[in-house]
Amino acid sequence: MKGRVFVIGLGLIGGSLALCIKKEHGDATIVGFDINSEQARLAKMLGVIDEIAEDIQSGAIDANLIIISAPVNETEEIIQFLAGLPLHPEVIVTDTGSTKSKIVGGAKSLKDRGITFIGGHPMAGSHKSGVSAAKEILFENAFYLLTPQDHIEDSKVEQIKLWLTGTKAKFLTIT
């Protein structure tokens, strides 16, 4: 797939997702942002991302897919921030948080703007952390939970699965 993927949070999970997307979708541009600028610089140097975003706003504006890979409390704040931006009308926003109720509830602000939010949680990890621990095989054969709300079109769920094909994860759609 072609397009711009914006990964917010370049630790183990965000970095590994970036690598999987990059490998599967060579025509896509992977843009990354991390609150720790050293992590972002390292991600670029390691080839995990193609571009570093100076801030969330600059990375999100033209993105076709936005992946929030941050702690749950920060994810809620990021969603509220994204809801105030002039995002691409066809963008899909997802997260990687381990809990969904608060995040999906907070995503109502995106829904109200016509922006697709599909909660996600890859059931994989490692004892290592940071972008230097990122690897393409992290999610292979792991369950990847998707939590689209009832109003989300099936085609959007299929589109996010297509973006994430390179994870080689087993997708489960749940409430």
C-alpha positions as protocol buffer text, in pm:
chain_id: "A"
residue {
  index: 1
  type: MET
  ca { x: 0 y: 0 z: 0 }
}
residue {
  index: 2
  type: LYS
  ca { x: 108 y: 354 z: -62 }
}
residue {
  index: 3
  type: GLY
  ca { x: 59 y: 629 z: 188 }
}
residue {
  index: 4
  type: ARG
  ca { x: 197 y: 786 z: 502 }
}
residue {
  index: 5
  type: VAL
  ca { x: 202 y: 597 z: 828 }
}
residue {
  index: 6
  type: PHE
  ca { x: 263 y: 802 z: 1140 }
}
residue {
  index: 7
  type: VAL
  ca { x: 385 y: 614 z: 1447 }
}
residue {
  index: 8
  type: ILE
  ca { x: 363 y: 800 z: 1777 }
}
residue {
  index: 9
  type: GLY
  ca { x: 591 y: 629 z: 2028 }
}
residue {
  index: 10
  type: LEU
  ca { x: 900 y: 453 z: 1895 }
}
residue {
  index: 11
  type: GLY
  ca { x: 960 y: 193 z: 2163 }
}
residue {
  index: 12
  type: LEU
  ca { x: 950 y: -184 z: 2121 }
}
residue {
  index: 13
  type: ILE
  ca { x: 590 y: -202 z: 1997 }
}
residue {
  index: 14
  type: GLY
  ca { x: 580 y: 115 z: 1785 }
}
residue {
  index: 15
  type: GLY
  ca { x: 921 y: 41 z: 1635 }
}
residue {
  index: 16
  type: SER
  ca { x: 831 y: -320 z: 1558 }
}
residue {
  index: 17
  type: LEU
  ca { x: 504 y: -215 z: 1391 }
}
residue {
  index: 18
  type: ALA
  ca { x: 696 y: 39 z: 1183 }
}
residue {
  index: 19
  type: LEU
  ca { x: 938 y: -232 z: 1070 }
}
residue {
  index: 20
  type: CYS
  ca { x: 654 y: -469 z: 978 }
}
residue {
  index: 21
  type: ILE
  ca { x: 472 y: -206 z: 776 }
}
residue {
  index: 22
  type: LYS
  ca { x: 792 y: -92 z: 607 }
}
residue {
  index: 23
  type: LYS
  ca { x: 881 y: -448 z: 505 }
}
residue {
  index: 24
  type: GLU
  ca { x: 533 y: -530 z: 369 }
}
residue {
  index: 25
  type: HIS
  ca { x: 453 y: -193 z: 213 }
}
residue {
  index: 26
  type: GLY
  ca { x: 773 y: -65 z: 55 }
}
residue {
  index: 27
  type: ASP
  ca { x: 593 y: 226 z: -112 }
}
residue {
  index: 28
  type: ALA
  ca { x: 469 y: 362 z: 220 }
}
residue {
  index: 29
  type: THR
  ca { x: 651 y: 639 z: 404 }
}
residue {
  index: 30
  type: ILE
  ca { x: 693 y: 573 z: 776 }
}
residue {
  index: 31
  type: VAL
  ca { x: 705 y: 887 z: 987 }
}
residue {
  index: 32
  type: GLY
  ca { x: 783 y: 863 z: 1356 }
}
residue {
  index: 33
  type: PHE
  ca { x: 761 y: 1077 z: 1666 }
}
residue {
  index: 34
  type: ASP
  ca { x: 881 y: 1006 z: 2016 }
}
residue {
  index: 35
  type: ILE
  ca { x: 880 y: 1235 z: 2315 }
}
residue {
  index: 36
  type: ASN
  ca { x: 1241 y: 1126 z: 2358 }
}
residue {
  index: 37
  type: SER
  ca { x: 1412 y: 1280 z: 2057 }
}
residue {
  index: 38
  type: GLU
  ca { x: 1707 y: 1039 z: 2095 }
}
residue {
  index: 39
  type: GLN
  ca { x: 1469 y: 745 z: 2036 }
}
residue {
  index: 40
  type: ALA
  ca { x: 1340 y: 914 z: 1721 }
}
residue {
  index: 41
  type: ARG
  ca { x: 1692 y: 984 z: 1599 }
}
residue {
  index: 42
  type: LEU
  ca { x: 1794 y: 624 z: 1668 }
}
residue {
  index: 43
  type: ALA
  ca { x: 1483 y: 494 z: 1488 }
}
residue {
  index: 44
  type: LYS
  ca { x: 1579 y: 691 z: 1178 }
}
residue {
  index: 45
  type: MET
  ca { x: 1942 y: 582 z: 1200 }
}
residue {
  index: 46
  type: LEU
  ca { x: 1838 y: 215 z: 1232 }
}
residue {
  index: 47
  type: GLY
  ca { x: 1602 y: 245 z: 934 }
}
residue {
  index: 48
  type: VAL
  ca { x: 1291 y: 181 z: 1144 }
}
residue {
  index: 49
  type: ILE
  ca { x: 1134 y: 503 z: 1014 }
}
residue {
  index: 50
  type: ASP
  ca { x: 1189 y: 714 z: 703 }
}
residue {
  index: 51
  type: GLU
  ca { x: 1125 y: 1055 z: 857 }
}
residue {
  index: 52
  type: ILE
  ca { x: 1118 y: 1214 z: 1201 }
}
residue {
  index: 53
  type: ALA
  ca { x: 822 y: 1436 z: 1284 }
}
residue {
  index: 54
  type: GLU
  ca { x: 911 y: 1739 z: 1493 }
}
residue {
  index: 55
  type: ASP
  ca { x: 580 y: 1709 z: 1676 }
}
residue {
  index: 56
  type: ILE
  ca { x: 254 y: 1517 z: 1666 }
}
residue {
  index: 57
  type: GLN
  ca { x: 75 y: 1778 z: 1460 }
}
residue {
  index: 58
  type: SER
  ca { x: 328 y: 1781 z: 1174 }
}
residue {
  index: 59
  type: GLY
  ca { x: 331 y: 1402 z: 1154 }
}
residue {
  index: 60
  type: ALA
  ca { x: -46 y: 1356 z: 1175 }
}
residue {
  index: 61
  type: ILE
  ca { x: -174 y: 1608 z: 920 }
}
residue {
  index: 62
  type: ASP
  ca { x: -110 y: 1408 z: 601 }
}
residue {
  index: 63
  type: ALA
  ca { x: -109 y: 1057 z: 750 }
}
residue {
  index: 64
  type: ASN
  ca { x: -323 y: 776 z: 609 }
}
residue {
  index: 65
  type: LEU
  ca { x: -267 y: 566 z: 921 }
}
residue {
  index: 66
  type: ILE
  ca { x: -182 y: 691 z: 1269 }
}
residue {
  index: 67
  type: ILE
  ca { x: -59 y: 440 z: 1526 }
}
residue {
  index: 68
  type: ILE
  ca { x: -46 y: 559 z: 1886 }
}
residue {
  index: 69
  type: SER
  ca { x: 200 y: 341 z: 2074 }
}
residue {
  index: 70
  type: ALA
  ca { x: 212 y: 520 z: 2406 }
}
residue {
  index: 71
  type: PRO
  ca { x: 99 y: 452 z: 2763 }
}
residue {
  index: 72
  type: VAL
  ca { x: -280 y: 443 z: 2803 }
}
residue {
  index: 73
  type: ASN
  ca { x: -311 y: 778 z: 2986 }
}
residue {
  index: 74
  type: GLU
  ca { x: -98 y: 950 z: 2724 }
}
residue {
  index: 75
  type: THR
  ca { x: -295 y: 780 z: 2446 }
}
residue {
  index: 76
  type: GLU
  ca { x: -614 y: 940 z: 2575 }
}
residue {
  index: 77
  type: GLU
  ca { x: -450 y: 1284 z: 2564 }
}
residue {
  index: 78
  type: ILE
  ca { x: -308 y: 1222 z: 2216 }
}
residue {
  index: 79
  type: ILE
  ca { x: -652 y: 1122 z: 2085 }
}
residue {
  index: 80
  type: GLN
  ca { x: -801 y: 1446 z: 2217 }
}
residue {
  index: 81
  type: PHE
  ca { x: -519 y: 1643 z: 2053 }
}
residue {
  index: 82
  type: LEU
  ca { x: -566 y: 1462 z: 1720 }
}
residue {
  index: 83
  type: ALA
  ca { x: -939 y: 1540 z: 1729 }
}
residue {
  index: 84
  type: GLY
  ca { x: -854 y: 1909 z: 1704 }
}
residue {
  index: 85
  type: LEU
  ca { x: -634 y: 1874 z: 1395 }
}
residue {
  index: 86
  type: PRO
  ca { x: -729 y: 1892 z: 1026 }
}
residue {
  index: 87
  type: LEU
  ca { x: -655 y: 1524 z: 960 }
}
residue {
  index: 88
  type: HIS
  ca { x: -677 y: 1347 z: 623 }
}
residue {
  index: 89
  type: PRO
  ca { x: -1048 y: 1260 z: 580 }
}
residue {
  index: 90
  type: GLU
  ca { x: -973 y: 891 z: 515 }
}
residue {
  index: 91
  type: VAL
  ca { x: -721 y: 847 z: 797 }
}
residue {
  index: 92
  type: ILE
  ca { x: -748 y: 552 z: 1033 }
}
residue {
  index: 93
  type: VAL
  ca { x: -630 y: 608 z: 1389 }
}
residue {
  index: 94
  type: THR
  ca { x: -539 y: 311 z: 1607 }
}
residue {
  index: 95
  type: ASP
  ca { x: -358 y: 243 z: 1930 }
}
residue {
  index: 96
  type: THR
  ca { x: -165 y: -40 z: 2092 }
}
residue {
  index: 97
  type: GLY
  ca { x: -282 y: 1 z: 2451 }
}
residue {
  index: 98
  type: SER
  ca { x: -361 y: -290 z: 2677 }
}
residue {
  index: 99
  type: THR
  ca { x: -691 y: -146 z: 2800 }
}
residue {
  index: 100
  type: LYS
  ca { x: -967 y: -31 z: 2572 }
}
residue {
  index: 101
  type: SER
  ca { x: -1268 y: 114 z: 2759 }
}
residue {
  index: 102
  type: LYS
  ca { x: -1125 y: 458 z: 2834 }
}
residue {
  index: 103
  type: ILE
  ca { x: -942 y: 483 z: 2503 }
}
residue {
  index: 104
  type: VAL
  ca { x: -1239 y: 382 z: 2288 }
}
residue {
  index: 105
  type: GLY
  ca { x: -1465 y: 608 z: 2496 }
}
residue {
  index: 106
  type: GLY
  ca { x: -1225 y: 899 z: 2447 }
}
residue {
  index: 107
  type: ALA
  ca { x: -1217 y: 830 z: 2074 }
}
residue {
  index: 108
  type: LYS
  ca { x: -1574 y: 967 z: 2053 }
}
residue {
  index: 109
  type: SER
  ca { x: -1407 y: 1301 z: 1984 }
}
residue {
  index: 110
  type: LEU
  ca { x: -1265 y: 1152 z: 1663 }
}
residue {
  index: 111
  type: LYS
  ca { x: -1597 y: 987 z: 1573 }
}
residue {
  index: 112
  type: ASP
  ca { x: -1773 y: 1323 z: 1609 }
}
residue {
  index: 113
  type: ARG
  ca { x: -1538 y: 1458 z: 1339 }
}
residue {
  index: 114
  type: GLY
  ca { x: -1593 y: 1162 z: 1108 }
}
residue {
  index: 115
  type: ILE
  ca { x: -1248 y: 1016 z: 1177 }
}
residue {
  index: 116
  type: THR
  ca { x: -1214 y: 636 z: 1199 }
}
residue {
  index: 117
  type: PHE
  ca { x: -1069 y: 502 z: 1524 }
}
residue {
  index: 118
  type: ILE
  ca { x: -1009 y: 130 z: 1564 }
}
residue {
  index: 119
  type: GLY
  ca { x: -868 y: 24 z: 1898 }
}
residue {
  index: 120
  type: GLY
  ca { x: -588 y: -229 z: 1880 }
}
residue {
  index: 121
  type: HIS
  ca { x: -374 y: -439 z: 2110 }
}
residue {
  index: 122
  type: PRO
  ca { x: -97 y: -663 z: 1980 }
}
residue {
  index: 123
  type: MET
  ca { x: -51 y: -943 z: 2231 }
}
residue {
  index: 124
  type: ALA
  ca { x: 327 y: -956 z: 2211 }
}
residue {
  index: 125
  type: GLY
  ca { x: 624 y: -809 z: 2387 }
}
residue {
  index: 126
  type: SER
  ca { x: 972 y: -865 z: 2516 }
}
residue {
  index: 127
  type: HIS
  ca { x: 1178 y: -807 z: 2828 }
}
residue {
  index: 128
  type: LYS
  ca { x: 1374 y: -559 z: 2617 }
}
residue {
  index: 129
  type: SER
  ca { x: 1252 y: -207 z: 2550 }
}
residue {
  index: 130
  type: GLY
  ca { x: 1319 y: 86 z: 2321 }
}
residue {
  index: 131
  type: VAL
  ca { x: 1346 y: 112 z: 1947 }
}
residue {
  index: 132
  type: SER
  ca { x: 1676 y: -76 z: 1944 }
}
residue {
  index: 133
  type: ALA
  ca { x: 1480 y: -387 z: 2058 }
}
residue {
  index: 134
  type: ALA
  ca { x: 1226 y: -355 z: 1773 }
}
residue {
  index: 135
  type: LYS
  ca { x: 1204 y: -652 z: 1538 }
}
residue {
  index: 136
  type: GLU
  ca { x: 993 y: -757 z: 1243 }
}
residue {
  index: 137
  type: ILE
  ca { x: 905 y: -1095 z: 1393 }
}
residue {
  index: 138
  type: LEU
  ca { x: 774 y: -968 z: 1729 }
}
residue {
  index: 139
  type: PHE
  ca { x: 407 y: -1020 z: 1638 }
}
residue {
  index: 140
  type: GLU
  ca { x: 440 y: -1334 z: 1427 }
}
residue {
  index: 141
  type: ASN
  ca { x: 160 y: -1580 z: 1525 }
}
residue {
  index: 142
  type: ALA
  ca { x: 59 y: -1357 z: 1816 }
}
residue {
  index: 143
  type: PHE
  ca { x: -301 y: -1246 z: 1862 }
}
residue {
  index: 144
  type: TYR
  ca { x: -369 y: -889 z: 1757 }
}
residue {
  index: 145
  type: LEU
  ca { x: -696 y: -763 z: 1902 }
}
residue {
  index: 146
  type: LEU
  ca { x: -898 y: -503 z: 1712 }
}
residue {
  index: 147
  type: THR
  ca { x: -1190 y: -329 z: 1881 }
}
residue {
  index: 148
  type: PRO
  ca { x: -1388 y: -134 z: 1620 }
}
residue {
  index: 149
  type: GLN
  ca { x: -1710 y: 22 z: 1742 }
}
residue {
  index: 150
  type: ASP
  ca { x: -2039 y: -67 z: 1575 }
}
residue {
  index: 151
  type: HIS
  ca { x: -2037 y: 238 z: 1345 }
}
residue {
  index: 152
  type: ILE
  ca { x: -1700 y: 144 z: 1187 }
}
residue {
  index: 153
  type: GLU
  ca { x: -1735 y: 8 z: 834 }
}
residue {
  index: 154
  type: ASP
  ca { x: -1600 y: -343 z: 771 }
}
residue {
  index: 155
  type: SER
  ca { x: -1390 y: -202 z: 487 }
}
residue {
  index: 156
  type: LYS
  ca { x: -1197 y: 13 z: 740 }
}
residue {
  index: 157
  type: VAL
  ca { x: -1127 y: -292 z: 956 }
}
residue {
  index: 158
  type: GLU
  ca { x: -1002 y: -478 z: 648 }
}
residue {
  index: 159
  type: GLN
  ca { x: -789 y: -178 z: 554 }
}
residue {
  index: 160
  type: ILE
  ca { x: -611 y: -172 z: 891 }
}
residue {
  index: 161
  type: LYS
  ca { x: -555 y: -548 z: 868 }
}
residue {
  index: 162
  type: LEU
  ca { x: -401 y: -493 z: 526 }
}
residue {
  index: 163
  type: TRP
  ca { x: -170 y: -224 z: 665 }
}
residue {
  index: 164
  type: LEU
  ca { x: -70 y: -467 z: 943 }
}
residue {
  index: 165
  type: THR
  ca { x: -31 y: -778 z: 723 }
}
residue {
  index: 166
  type: GLY
  ca { x: 345 y: -772 z: 772 }
}
residue {
  index: 167
  type: THR
  ca { x: 303 y: -844 z: 1143 }
}
residue {
  index: 168
  type: LYS
  ca { x: 192 y: -1199 z: 1051 }
}
residue {
  index: 169
  type: ALA
  ca { x: -32 y: -1175 z: 1357 }
}
residue {
  index: 170
  type: LYS
  ca { x: -367 y: -1348 z: 1404 }
}
residue {
  index: 171
  type: PHE
  ca { x: -632 y: -1077 z: 1407 }
}
residue {
  index: 172
  type: LEU
  ca { x: -929 y: -1107 z: 1641 }
}
residue {
  index: 173
  type: THR
  ca { x: -1209 y: -853 z: 1628 }
}
residue {
  index: 174
  type: ILE
  ca { x: -1376 y: -811 z: 1966 }
}
residue {
  index: 175
  type: THR
  ca { x: -1594 y: -560 z: 2152 }
}
